[in-house]
Amino acid sequence: MLPHIGYFFNRRLLIVCSIWALPALALAQQVAVKVEGDYPQLQDNAEAFIGEVEDRSANSLRRYAGTAESQVEDALRALGYYSPVIQWEIIEPSGEKEGPARLVLTVQPGEPVRVRSRKVEIEGPASEDPDFGSSLPPTPAEGDVLNHGQYSSLRQTIRNRASRLGYFDGEFTSRKLEVDPEKRVADITLIYRSGERYRLGEVSFTEGHGFEEELLEKFVRFEPGETFHADKIARLNTDLSNSGYFSGVDVDASPGSAEDGVIPVSVGLTTRPPRSVAAGVGFSTDVGPRLRGNWREHWINPMGHSRGVETELSAPRQNLSTWYELPLDPPMTDSIRLSAGYQREEIEDVESELLTFGQQWKHQLDNGWQQVASLRWEGERFRIGADETEQSALLLPGLGYSKLQADSPLDPSRGYRIQFDVTGSHRAALSSVDIAHLNFLVKGLYTLAGNHRFLTRFQFGGVATNRFSDVPPSLRFFAGGDQSVRGYGYETLSPRDDKDVAVGGRFLMIGSAEYQYQFADNWRVAAFVDEGNAIDDLADPLATGAGLGIRWISPVGPLRLDIAKGLDPEFGGEWRVHFSMGPEL
């Protein structure tokens, strides 16, 4: 009869097997294991299983040798080696040498046990569910060296998948791992009968949260009667947690409360304090030190409306804005925001005061793109160089699309951002000048082999108008600075008039390529090349900057310090230090 390796015996082996890939543990001073041949996995597993042995005499080690030998045998069995030859010896210090005696075990692994057959079957309704049967672990496969950890992982994957997809009545009708050490073969049989898949019932919210039921129901993305999926429950929890309304969310969808295979969903909510205030001090080489502050009322009524005030103060720019937001359906992505703001700016040759009123309608499309339709009025008083102060009044309808795909919000390793915005005005509609304004931005990030990061950025903008001199500075293009072309001053790249005054351009064109190498935890070095300019003609020359930098990955995102050289002195290129922070995308 073939010996059967049961679950309880394998569990101990599995614990060891699961850690073989970790760096080898420091060897105890008095016990050493030497696995002959190139078997680093066996070496690590045996050392981990033995652990630390110390403060023993030579005689104590002799008595312990049998136990150590059994431990090594168990460690090797976990990885499929059932017939090792193990020899041990006690090495005692001789002469004037000091130190404790050592037990040395020399291991010849022998031939491994290989999987002769693998039978994995799913019975019941789950057999026709592509989400259940697809992508089950392919190992251990027929012909592979037996690995108890892989076998246990396969078995646990089936269990976990049943729980995740709602087959709560499922069970293994056959679960066997049969090993014949003499023939060095193993046979795997796993037959799982799923039972019927459970369904989701009505969602109820506990009382006392203070919000309208109609608003909360908009957070629920599934209908009663849909098949159970743990991701649907997790998404409901995440959406409510990210709403800004609650400090605690508890979604209960326990199969124990099911009736006739339908699970009622109960949601407990703890409302957060309605108001919060935040302030911060920052610095960038573009604007120098800056102070930011905001006051926000996260909810002001049972319908979930919110409002806030934000300000930013720096030497070249000061602004104050306020907004009022109404959630739509679904409230996670869709909203209407009414806003008003004032900004004063004095940069290089431009002085500007800008007053805005407007609204934005945010809507997420089914393909993941964010759509923003806007209508704003802008009144701007400005002066360029020594010219007279001018005024403009524009009614600007706009439409924008954006998409961000990243594997981490603060420090992604790969992803992209695409953003496209177009606005316009016409003199027949409360505007002082005809304008069509376009801005396009794309960023990409890719990480190779863990440590090598490649970033690219391209930005293009354009303004079409019948009278460019009437276009206010806020709608003209300027380049240069931390987030633009490094090696040049902030917004110093621009067409200039006959008095050498930067007047802003009709077009903006910027490209950047950057390579980063991570040399330590949370530290990277970077090399980059930027090229671009604000221009009046697409054939006009561009400015180039290149340099080196260092990145520290802080808890709030990367901090960037760059030393750049502007390679075109005719555009004001020189050695410059640039400091900035925030996500790469």
Coordinates of C-alpha atoms in Angstrom, one line a residue:
M1 CA 0.0 0.0 0.0
L2 CA 1.3 3.4 -0.9
P3 CA 1.9 5.6 2.2
H4 CA -0.5 8.5 2.4
I5 CA 0.8 11.9 3.5
G6 CA -2.1 13.4 5.4
Y7 CA -3.1 17.0 6.0
F8 CA -1.8 17.3 9.5
F9 CA 1.6 15.9 8.6
N10 CA 1.9 18.2 5.6
R11 CA 0.9 21.3 7.5
R12 CA 4.2 21.3 9.4
L13 CA 6.2 20.7 6.2
L14 CA 4.2 23.5 4.6
I15 CA 5.2 26.0 7.2
V16 CA 8.9 25.3 6.4
C17 CA 8.3 25.1 2.7
S18 CA 6.7 28.5 2.7
I19 CA 9.8 30.2 3.9
W20 CA 12.4 28.6 1.8
A21 CA 12.6 31.6 -0.5
L22 CA 13.5 34.0 2.3
P23 CA 17.1 34.9 2.8
A24 CA 18.9 32.2 4.8
L25 CA 18.6 32.6 8.5
A26 CA 21.7 33.2 10.5
L27 CA 23.1 29.8 11.5
A28 CA 23.2 28.8 15.1
Q29 CA 26.8 28.7 16.3
Q30 CA 26.6 25.0 17.3
V31 CA 24.7 23.4 14.4
A32 CA 25.6 23.5 10.7
V33 CA 23.9 21.8 7.7
K34 CA 25.9 21.1 4.5
V35 CA 23.7 20.0 1.6
E36 CA 26.0 18.5 -1.1
G37 CA 25.4 19.8 -4.6
D38 CA 23.7 22.9 -5.9
Y39 CA 20.5 22.8 -3.8
P40 CA 20.1 26.3 -2.2
Q41 CA 16.4 25.8 -1.5
L42 CA 17.1 22.6 0.4
Q43 CA 19.9 24.3 2.3
D44 CA 17.7 27.3 3.3
N45 CA 14.8 25.1 4.3
A46 CA 17.0 22.8 6.5
E47 CA 18.7 25.7 8.2
A48 CA 15.3 27.4 8.9
F49 CA 13.8 24.2 10.3
I50 CA 16.7 23.6 12.7
G51 CA 16.7 27.1 14.0
E52 CA 19.1 28.2 16.7
V53 CA 20.8 25.7 19.0
E54 CA 23.3 27.1 21.5
D55 CA 24.8 26.6 25.0
R56 CA 25.1 22.9 24.6
S57 CA 27.9 20.6 25.5
A58 CA 29.4 18.0 23.1
N59 CA 27.5 15.2 24.8
S60 CA 24.3 17.2 24.6
L61 CA 24.8 17.7 20.9
R62 CA 25.3 14.0 20.5
R63 CA 21.9 13.4 22.1
Y64 CA 20.4 16.1 20.0
A65 CA 21.8 14.7 16.7
G66 CA 18.9 12.3 16.2
T67 CA 16.4 15.1 16.6
A68 CA 18.3 17.3 14.2
E69 CA 18.5 14.5 11.7
S70 CA 14.7 14.1 11.8
Q71 CA 14.2 17.8 11.4
V72 CA 16.4 17.9 8.3
E73 CA 14.5 14.9 6.9
D74 CA 11.2 16.7 7.4
A75 CA 12.6 19.9 5.8
L76 CA 13.7 17.9 2.7
R77 CA 10.4 16.0 2.4
A78 CA 8.6 19.4 2.2
L79 CA 10.5 19.9 -1.1
G80 CA 10.1 16.4 -2.4
Y81 CA 13.3 14.7 -1.3
Y82 CA 12.3 11.6 0.7
S83 CA 15.5 9.5 0.6
P84 CA 18.3 11.7 1.8
V85 CA 21.5 10.2 3.3
I86 CA 22.5 12.2 6.4
Q87 CA 25.7 11.9 8.3
W88 CA 26.6 13.8 11.4
E89 CA 29.7 14.5 13.4
I90 CA 30.7 16.4 16.5
I91 CA 33.6 18.8 16.1
E92 CA 35.2 19.8 19.3
P93 CA 37.8 22.6 19.7
S94 CA 41.3 21.1 20.0
G95 CA 44.5 22.5 21.6
E96 CA 44.3 26.1 22.6
K97 CA 41.3 26.8 20.4
E98 CA 38.3 28.2 22.2
G99 CA 34.7 27.9 21.4
P100 CA 31.8 25.5 21.8
A101 CA 31.5 22.1 20.2
R102 CA 29.6 22.0 16.9
L103 CA 27.2 19.5 15.3
V104 CA 27.7 19.2 11.5
L105 CA 25.1 17.4 9.4
T106 CA 26.2 16.5 5.9
V107 CA 23.3 15.8 3.5
Q108 CA 23.1 13.9 0.2
P109 CA 19.6 14.7 -1.0
G110 CA 19.2 11.7 -3.3
E111 CA 16.7 11.5 -6.1
P112 CA 13.5 13.5 -5.6
V113 CA 9.9 12.4 -5.7
R114 CA 8.1 13.6 -8.9
V115 CA 4.4 14.1 -9.6
R116 CA 3.2 11.1 -11.6
S117 CA -0.4 12.3 -12.0
R118 CA -2.5 15.4 -11.2
K119 CA -6.3 15.3 -11.1
V120 CA -8.0 18.5 -10.3
E121 CA -11.7 18.7 -11.0
I122 CA -14.4 21.2 -10.2
E123 CA -18.0 19.8 -9.9
G124 CA -21.3 21.5 -9.6
P125 CA -22.3 25.0 -10.9
A126 CA -18.7 26.3 -10.5
S127 CA -17.6 24.0 -13.2
E128 CA -19.3 26.3 -15.7
D129 CA -18.0 29.5 -14.1
P130 CA -15.0 30.8 -16.0
D131 CA -14.0 33.0 -13.0
F132 CA -13.6 29.9 -10.8
G133 CA -11.7 27.4 -13.0
S134 CA -9.5 29.7 -14.9
S135 CA -5.9 30.4 -13.9
L136 CA -5.6 27.8 -11.1
P137 CA -2.0 27.3 -10.1
P138 CA -0.3 25.1 -12.7
T139 CA 2.1 23.7 -10.2
P140 CA 2.7 21.0 -9.0
A141 CA 2.4 19.7 -12.5
E142 CA 3.0 16.2 -13.8
G143 CA 6.8 15.6 -14.0
D144 CA 7.6 18.3 -11.4
V145 CA 9.5 17.6 -8.2
L146 CA 6.9 17.3 -5.5
N147 CA 6.6 20.5 -3.4
H148 CA 4.2 20.3 -0.5
G149 CA 3.9 24.1 -0.4
Q150 CA 2.7 24.2 -4.0
Y151 CA 0.2 21.4 -3.4
S152 CA -1.2 23.3 -0.3
S153 CA -1.3 26.5 -2.3
L154 CA -3.3 24.8 -5.0
R155 CA -5.8 23.4 -2.5
Q156 CA -6.1 26.8 -0.7
T157 CA -6.6 28.7 -3.9
I158 CA -9.7 26.6 -4.7
R159 CA -11.0 27.2 -1.2
N160 CA -10.3 31.0 -1.4
R161 CA -11.9 31.2 -4.8
A162 CA -15.1 29.5 -3.6
S163 CA -15.3 32.0 -0.8
R164 CA -14.6 35.0 -3.0
L165 CA -17.2 34.0 -5.6
G166 CA -19.9 32.9 -3.2
Y167 CA -19.8 29.1 -3.3
F168 CA -20.1 28.9 0.4
D169 CA -21.5 25.3 0.5
G170 CA -18.6 23.9 -1.5
E171 CA -16.4 21.0 -0.2
F172 CA -13.7 18.7 -1.3
T173 CA -15.1 15.3 -2.0
S174 CA -11.6 13.9 -2.6
R175 CA -8.4 15.5 -1.3
K176 CA -5.4 13.2 -1.6
L177 CA -1.7 13.5 -1.9
E178 CA -0.3 9.9 -2.2
V179 CA 3.4 9.5 -2.1
D180 CA 5.5 6.3 -2.9
P181 CA 9.0 7.1 -1.7
E182 CA 10.4 3.9 -3.0
K183 CA 9.2 4.5 -6.6
R184 CA 9.7 8.2 -6.1
V185 CA 6.3 9.2 -7.5
A186 CA 3.3 11.1 -6.1
D187 CA -0.3 11.3 -7.2
I188 CA -2.5 14.4 -6.6
T189 CA -6.3 14.2 -6.5
L190 CA -8.4 17.2 -5.7
I191 CA -12.1 17.1 -6.5
Y192 CA -14.2 20.0 -5.3
R193 CA -18.0 20.1 -5.4
S194 CA -19.1 23.8 -5.3
G195 CA -22.8 23.8 -4.5
E196 CA -25.0 26.6 -5.6
R197 CA -23.6 30.1 -5.8
Y198 CA -25.1 32.6 -3.3
R199 CA -26.7 35.9 -4.3
L200 CA -26.7 39.4 -2.9
G201 CA -29.9 40.7 -1.3
E202 CA -31.1 44.1 -0.4
V203 CA -28.7 46.7 1.1
S204 CA -29.8 48.3 4.4
F205 CA -28.1 51.1 6.2
T206 CA -28.2 51.4 10.0
E207 CA -29.9 54.4 11.4
G208 CA -28.2 57.5 12.8
H209 CA -26.0 58.4 9.9
G210 CA -27.9 61.6 9.1
F211 CA -28.0 61.2 5.3
E212 CA -30.8 60.6 2.9
E213 CA -31.3 57.0 1.9
E214 CA -31.4 58.1 -1.7
L215 CA -27.9 59.4 -1.5
L216 CA -26.5 56.3 0.1
E217 CA -28.2 54.0 -2.3
K218 CA -26.3 55.7 -5.1
F219 CA -23.1 54.2 -3.7
V220 CA -24.4 50.7 -4.3
R221 CA -23.2 49.4 -7.6
F222 CA -25.0 46.0 -7.6
E223 CA -28.6 45.1 -7.8
P224 CA -30.4 42.7 -5.5
G225 CA -30.3 39.2 -6.9
E226 CA -26.8 39.5 -8.5
T227 CA -24.4 36.7 -7.8
F228 CA -22.1 37.2 -4.8
H229 CA -18.6 38.5 -5.4
A230 CA -16.3 39.6 -2.5
D231 CA -15.0 42.4 -4.8
K232 CA -18.5 44.0 -4.9
I233 CA -18.6 44.1 -1.1
A234 CA -15.1 45.5 -0.9
R235 CA -15.9 48.2 -3.5
L236 CA -19.0 49.3 -1.6
N237 CA -16.8 49.6 1.5
T238 CA -14.2 51.6 -0.4
D239 CA -16.6 53.9 -2.1
L240 CA -18.3 54.8 1.2
S241 CA -15.0 55.3 3.0
N242 CA -13.7 57.6 0.2
S243 CA -16.8 59.7 0.1
G244 CA -15.5 62.0 2.8
Y245 CA -18.7 61.6 4.8
F246 CA -17.7 58.8 7.2
S247 CA -15.0 58.0 9.7
G248 CA -16.1 54.4 9.9
V249 CA -17.7 51.9 7.5
D250 CA -18.7 48.4 8.3
V251 CA -20.2 46.3 5.5
D252 CA -21.6 42.9 6.7
A253 CA -22.5 40.3 4.1
S254 CA -22.1 37.2 6.1
P255 CA -23.3 33.9 4.5
G256 CA -24.5 32.8 7.9
S257 CA -27.4 35.3 7.6
A258 CA -28.5 34.0 4.2
E259 CA -32.0 32.8 3.5
D260 CA -32.5 30.5 0.5
G261 CA -29.0 31.4 -0.8
V262 CA -29.6 35.2 -0.6
I263 CA -27.3 37.2 1.6
P264 CA -28.7 40.5 3.0
V265 CA -26.1 43.3 3.2
S266 CA -26.1 45.5 6.2
V267 CA -24.0 48.7 6.4
G268 CA -23.0 50.4 9.6
L269 CA -21.8 54.0 9.2
T270 CA -20.1 56.4 11.6
T271 CA -20.4 60.0 10.4
R272 CA -17.2 62.1 10.5
P273 CA -17.0 65.6 12.0
P274 CA -18.4 67.9 9.3
R275 CA -15.6 70.4 9.2
S276 CA -11.8 70.3 8.9
V277 CA -9.1 72.9 8.5
A278 CA -5.6 72.3 7.1
A279 CA -2.6 74.4 6.5
G280 CA 0.9 73.8 5.2
V281 CA 4.1 75.4 4.2
G282 CA 5.9 74.4 1.0
F283 CA 8.8 75.5 -1.2
S284 CA 9.7 75.2 -4.8
T285 CA 12.3 77.0 -6.9
D286 CA 9.5 78.3 -9.2
V287 CA 7.6 80.4 -6.6
G288 CA 9.8 80.1 -3.5
P289 CA 8.2 79.6 -0.1
R290 CA 4.4 79.3 -0.1
L291 CA 1.7 78.9 2.4
R292 CA -1.4 76.9 1.7
G293 CA -4.6 76.6 3.7
N294 CA -8.0 75.2 3.3
W295 CA -11.3 75.0 5.2
R296 CA -13.7 72.3 4.2
E297 CA -17.2 71.4 5.3
H298 CA -17.5 67.8 4.1
W299 CA -21.3 67.7 4.4
I300 CA -23.7 70.5 5.1
N301 CA -27.1 68.7 4.7
P302 CA -28.6 65.2 4.4
M303 CA -28.1 65.4 0.6
G304 CA -24.3 65.3 1.0
H305 CA -23.5 68.8 -0.4
S306 CA -20.1 70.1 0.6
R307 CA -18.2 73.4 0.4
G308 CA -14.8 74.8 1.0
V309 CA -12.3 77.7 0.9
E310 CA -8.7 77.4 -0.3
T311 CA -5.8 79.9 -0.4
E312 CA -2.2 79.9 -1.6
L313 CA 0.2 82.6 -0.8
S314 CA 3.7 83.1 -2.3
A315 CA 5.8 86.0 -3.4
P316 CA 4.8 85.9 -7.1
R317 CA 1.2 84.6 -6.7
Q318 CA -1.6 85.0 -4.2
N319 CA -5.0 83.4 -4.7
L320 CA -8.3 82.8 -2.8
S321 CA -11.1 80.5 -4.0
T322 CA -14.3 79.1 -2.7
W323 CA -16.5 76.3 -4.0
Y324 CA -19.8 74.5 -3.5
E325 CA -20.3 70.9 -4.6
L326 CA -23.4 68.7 -5.2
P327 CA -23.0 64.9 -5.7
L328 CA -24.6 63.3 -8.6
D329 CA -25.2 59.6 -9.6
P330 CA -22.8 57.9 -8.9
P331 CA -21.5 60.2 -6.2
M332 CA -18.1 58.6 -6.3
T333 CA -17.2 60.1 -9.7
D334 CA -19.9 62.5 -10.7
S335 CA -20.6 66.0 -9.3
I336 CA -21.4 69.6 -10.0
R337 CA -19.1 72.2 -8.5
L338 CA -19.8 75.9 -8.4
S339 CA -16.7 78.1 -7.8
A340 CA -15.4 81.6 -7.5
G341 CA -11.8 82.9 -7.1
Y342 CA -9.4 85.7 -7.1
Q343 CA -5.7 85.5 -8.1
R344 CA -3.0 88.1 -8.2
E345 CA 0.2 87.3 -10.0
E346 CA 3.4 89.1 -10.8
I347 CA 5.9 87.0 -12.7
E348 CA 8.8 88.3 -14.8
D349 CA 7.2 91.0 -17.1
V350 CA 3.6 90.3 -16.4
E351 CA 1.2 91.6 -13.7
S352 CA -2.2 90.2 -13.5
E353 CA -5.4 90.2 -11.4
L354 CA -7.9 87.6 -12.3
L355 CA -11.5 87.1 -11.0
T356 CA -13.4 84.0 -12.0
F357 CA -16.9 82.6 -11.5
G358 CA -17.9 79.2 -12.9
Q359 CA -19.2 75.7 -12.7
Q360 CA -17.9 72.3 -13.6
W361 CA -19.8 69.1 -14.3
K362 CA -17.7 66.0 -13.7
H363 CA -18.8 62.7 -15.2
Q364 CA -16.9 59.4 -15.5
L365 CA -17.5 57.6 -18.7
D366 CA -17.9 53.8 -18.8
N367 CA -14.4 53.4 -20.3
G368 CA -12.8 55.1 -17.3
W369 CA -12.2 58.6 -18.8
Q370 CA -13.2 61.6 -16.7
Q371 CA -15.2 64.1 -18.6
V372 CA -15.4 67.7 -17.3
A373 CA -17.8 70.2 -18.9
S374 CA -17.4 73.7 -17.6
L375 CA -18.6 77.3 -18.1
R376 CA -16.7 80.1 -16.4
W377 CA -16.5 83.8 -16.6
E378 CA -13.1 85.5 -16.3
G379 CA -12.4 89.1 -15.7
E380 CA -8.7 89.9 -15.9
R381 CA -6.8 93.2 -15.4
F382 CA -3.2 92.9 -16.6
R383 CA -0.1 94.8 -17.6
I384 CA 2.7 93.4 -19.7
G385 CA 6.0 95.2 -19.4
A386 CA 5.6 99.0 -19.4
D387 CA 2.4 98.9 -21.5
E388 CA -0.8 100.4 -20.2
T389 CA -3.0 98.3 -18.0
E390 CA -5.7 96.5 -20.0
Q391 CA -8.8 94.5 -19.1
S392 CA -10.6 91.6 -20.6
A393 CA -13.9 89.9 -19.9
L394 CA -14.5 86.3 -21.2
L395 CA -17.3 83.8 -21.0
L396 CA -15.5 80.5 -21.6
P397 CA -17.3 77.2 -22.1
G398 CA -15.0 74.2 -22.0
L399 CA -14.7 70.5 -22.3
G400 CA -12.0 68.3 -20.9
Y401 CA -11.1 64.6 -20.8
S402 CA -8.5 62.9 -18.6
K403 CA -7.4 59.5 -17.6
L404 CA -5.0 58.4 -15.0
Q405 CA -3.8 54.8 -14.8
A406 CA -1.3 54.0 -12.0
D407 CA -0.5 51.2 -9.7
S408 CA 0.0 53.5 -6.7
P409 CA -1.4 57.0 -6.0
L410 CA 1.7 58.4 -4.4
D411 CA 4.7 56.6 -5.9
P412 CA 3.6 54.4 -8.9
S413 CA 6.0 52.1 -10.6
R414 CA 4.1 52.2 -13.9
G415 CA 1.2 54.0 -15.4
Y416 CA 0.2 57.0 -17.6
R417 CA -1.8 60.2 -17.5
I418 CA -3.6 61.7 -20.5
Q419 CA -5.3 65.1 -20.3
F420 CA -7.0 67.1 -23.0
D421 CA -8.8 70.5 -22.5
V422 CA -10.4 72.9 -24.9
T423 CA -12.1 76.2 -24.1
G424 CA -13.3 79.1 -26.1
S425 CA -15.0 82.5 -26.2
H426 CA -16.8 84.7 -28.7
R427 CA -17.4 88.4 -28.8
A428 CA -21.1 87.7 -29.5
A429 CA -21.3 86.0 -26.1
L430 CA -20.2 88.4 -23.4
S431 CA -16.5 88.3 -24.4
S432 CA -14.1 90.9 -25.5
V433 CA -12.1 88.7 -27.9
D434 CA -12.6 85.5 -29.9
I435 CA -10.5 82.7 -28.5
A436 CA -10.1 78.9 -29.1
H437 CA -7.7 77.5 -26.4
L438 CA -6.3 74.0 -26.4
N439 CA -4.0 72.1 -24.0
F440 CA -2.9 68.5 -24.2
L441 CA -0.7 66.6 -21.8
V442 CA 0.5 63.0 -21.7
K443 CA 2.9 61.4 -19.1
G444 CA 4.2 57.9 -19.0
L445 CA 6.1 55.8 -16.4
Y446 CA 7.6 52.4 -16.7
T447 CA 9.8 50.4 -14.3
L448 CA 12.2 47.7 -15.6
A449 CA 13.7 45.1 -13.3
G450 CA 12.5 46.9 -10.2
N451 CA 15.2 49.6 -10.1
H452 CA 15.2 51.2 -13.5
R453 CA 12.5 53.8 -14.1
F454 CA 11.7 55.6 -17.3
L455 CA 9.6 58.7 -17.4
T456 CA 8.4 60.7 -20.4
R457 CA 6.3 63.8 -20.7
F458 CA 4.8 65.7 -23.7
Q459 CA 2.7 68.9 -23.6
F460 CA 1.2 70.9 -26.4
G461 CA -0.9 74.0 -26.2
G462 CA -2.3 76.4 -28.7
V463 CA -4.5 79.5 -28.8
A464 CA -6.3 80.7 -31.9
T465 CA -7.6 84.3 -31.9
N466 CA -8.4 87.2 -34.2
R467 CA -6.4 89.6 -32.0
F468 CA -3.7 88.1 -29.9
S469 CA -2.9 91.4 -28.1
D470 CA -6.3 91.2 -26.4
V471 CA -5.7 87.7 -25.1
P472 CA -5.1 88.0 -21.3
P473 CA -1.8 86.5 -19.9
S474 CA -3.7 83.6 -18.1
L475 CA -4.5 82.2 -21.6
R476 CA -1.1 82.8 -23.2
F477 CA 1.7 80.3 -22.9
F478 CA 4.9 80.6 -20.9
A479 CA 7.5 77.8 -20.4
G480 CA 10.5 77.2 -18.1
G481 CA 10.8 76.0 -14.5
D482 CA 10.5 72.9 -12.3
Q483 CA 7.5 71.3 -14.1
S484 CA 8.4 72.6 -17.5
V485 CA 11.9 73.0 -19.0
R486 CA 14.5 72.7 -16.3
G487 CA 17.6 74.9 -16.6
Y488 CA 15.5 78.0 -17.2
G489 CA 13.7 80.4 -14.9
Y490 CA 10.0 80.0 -14.1
E491 CA 7.9 81.2 -17.2
T492 CA 10.9 83.0 -18.7
L493 CA 10.7 81.1 -22.0
S494 CA 8.4 83.1 -24.2
P495 CA 8.4 85.3 -27.3
R496 CA 9.6 88.8 -26.6
D497 CA 8.7 92.1 -28.0
D498 CA 11.2 94.8 -29.3
K499 CA 11.8 95.9 -25.7
D500 CA 12.8 92.3 -24.7
V501 CA 9.6 91.9 -22.7
A502 CA 8.2 88.3 -22.4
V503 CA 4.7 88.6 -23.8
G504 CA 3.6 85.0 -24.0
G505 CA 3.2 82.7 -26.9
R506 CA 0.5 81.3 -29.2
F507 CA 1.8 77.8 -28.8
L508 CA 3.5 75.6 -26.2
M509 CA 5.6 72.6 -27.0
I510 CA 7.5 70.6 -24.3
G511 CA 9.0 67.2 -24.2
S512 CA 11.0 65.4 -21.5
A513 CA 12.7 62.1 -20.9
E514 CA 14.0 61.0 -17.6
Y515 CA 15.8 57.9 -16.3
Q516 CA 15.9 57.0 -12.6
Y517 CA 17.9 54.4 -10.8
Q518 CA 16.9 53.2 -7.3
F519 CA 20.1 52.6 -5.3
A520 CA 18.6 52.3 -1.8
D521 CA 15.2 52.1 -0.1
N522 CA 13.3 55.3 -0.9
W523 CA 16.3 56.9 -2.7
R524 CA 16.8 57.3 -6.5
V525 CA 19.2 59.2 -8.7
A526 CA 17.9 60.7 -12.0
A527 CA 19.2 62.0 -15.3
F528 CA 17.0 64.0 -17.6
V529 CA 16.7 66.0 -20.8
D530 CA 13.9 68.6 -21.3
E531 CA 13.2 70.5 -24.5
G532 CA 10.5 73.0 -25.2
N533 CA 9.4 76.6 -25.5
A534 CA 6.4 79.0 -25.7
I535 CA 6.4 80.1 -29.3
D536 CA 4.4 82.0 -32.0
D537 CA 5.3 79.7 -34.8
L538 CA 5.6 75.9 -34.6
A539 CA 8.9 76.2 -36.6
D540 CA 10.5 78.4 -34.0
P541 CA 13.5 76.9 -32.1
L542 CA 13.1 75.2 -28.8
A543 CA 15.2 75.4 -25.7
T544 CA 17.0 72.4 -24.2
G545 CA 18.0 71.6 -20.6
A546 CA 19.7 68.6 -19.1
G547 CA 20.8 67.6 -15.7
L548 CA 21.0 65.2 -12.8
G549 CA 18.9 64.9 -9.7
I550 CA 18.1 62.9 -6.6
R551 CA 14.7 61.6 -5.4
W552 CA 13.6 60.8 -1.9
I553 CA 10.3 58.9 -1.6
S554 CA 8.7 60.5 1.4
P555 CA 5.4 59.4 3.0
V556 CA 3.6 62.2 1.0
G557 CA 5.3 61.4 -2.3
P558 CA 8.6 61.9 -4.0
L559 CA 10.7 65.0 -3.2
R560 CA 12.9 66.0 -6.2
L561 CA 16.1 68.0 -6.2
D562 CA 17.6 68.7 -9.6
I563 CA 20.6 70.5 -10.9
A564 CA 20.0 71.4 -14.5
K565 CA 22.0 73.3 -17.2
G566 CA 20.1 75.3 -19.8
L567 CA 22.0 74.5 -23.0
D568 CA 20.8 77.6 -24.9
P569 CA 22.1 80.8 -23.4
E570 CA 20.2 82.9 -25.9
F571 CA 17.0 81.8 -24.1
G572 CA 18.5 82.5 -20.7
G573 CA 19.9 78.9 -20.1
E574 CA 22.2 78.6 -17.2
W575 CA 22.9 76.3 -14.2
R576 CA 19.9 76.2 -12.0
V577 CA 18.7 74.2 -9.0
H578 CA 15.1 72.9 -9.1
F579 CA 13.2 71.6 -6.1
S580 CA 9.7 70.2 -6.3
M581 CA 7.5 67.4 -4.8
G582 CA 4.5 65.3 -5.6
P583 CA 3.6 62.2 -7.6
E584 CA 5.4 61.5 -10.9
L585 CA 2.1 61.2 -12.8

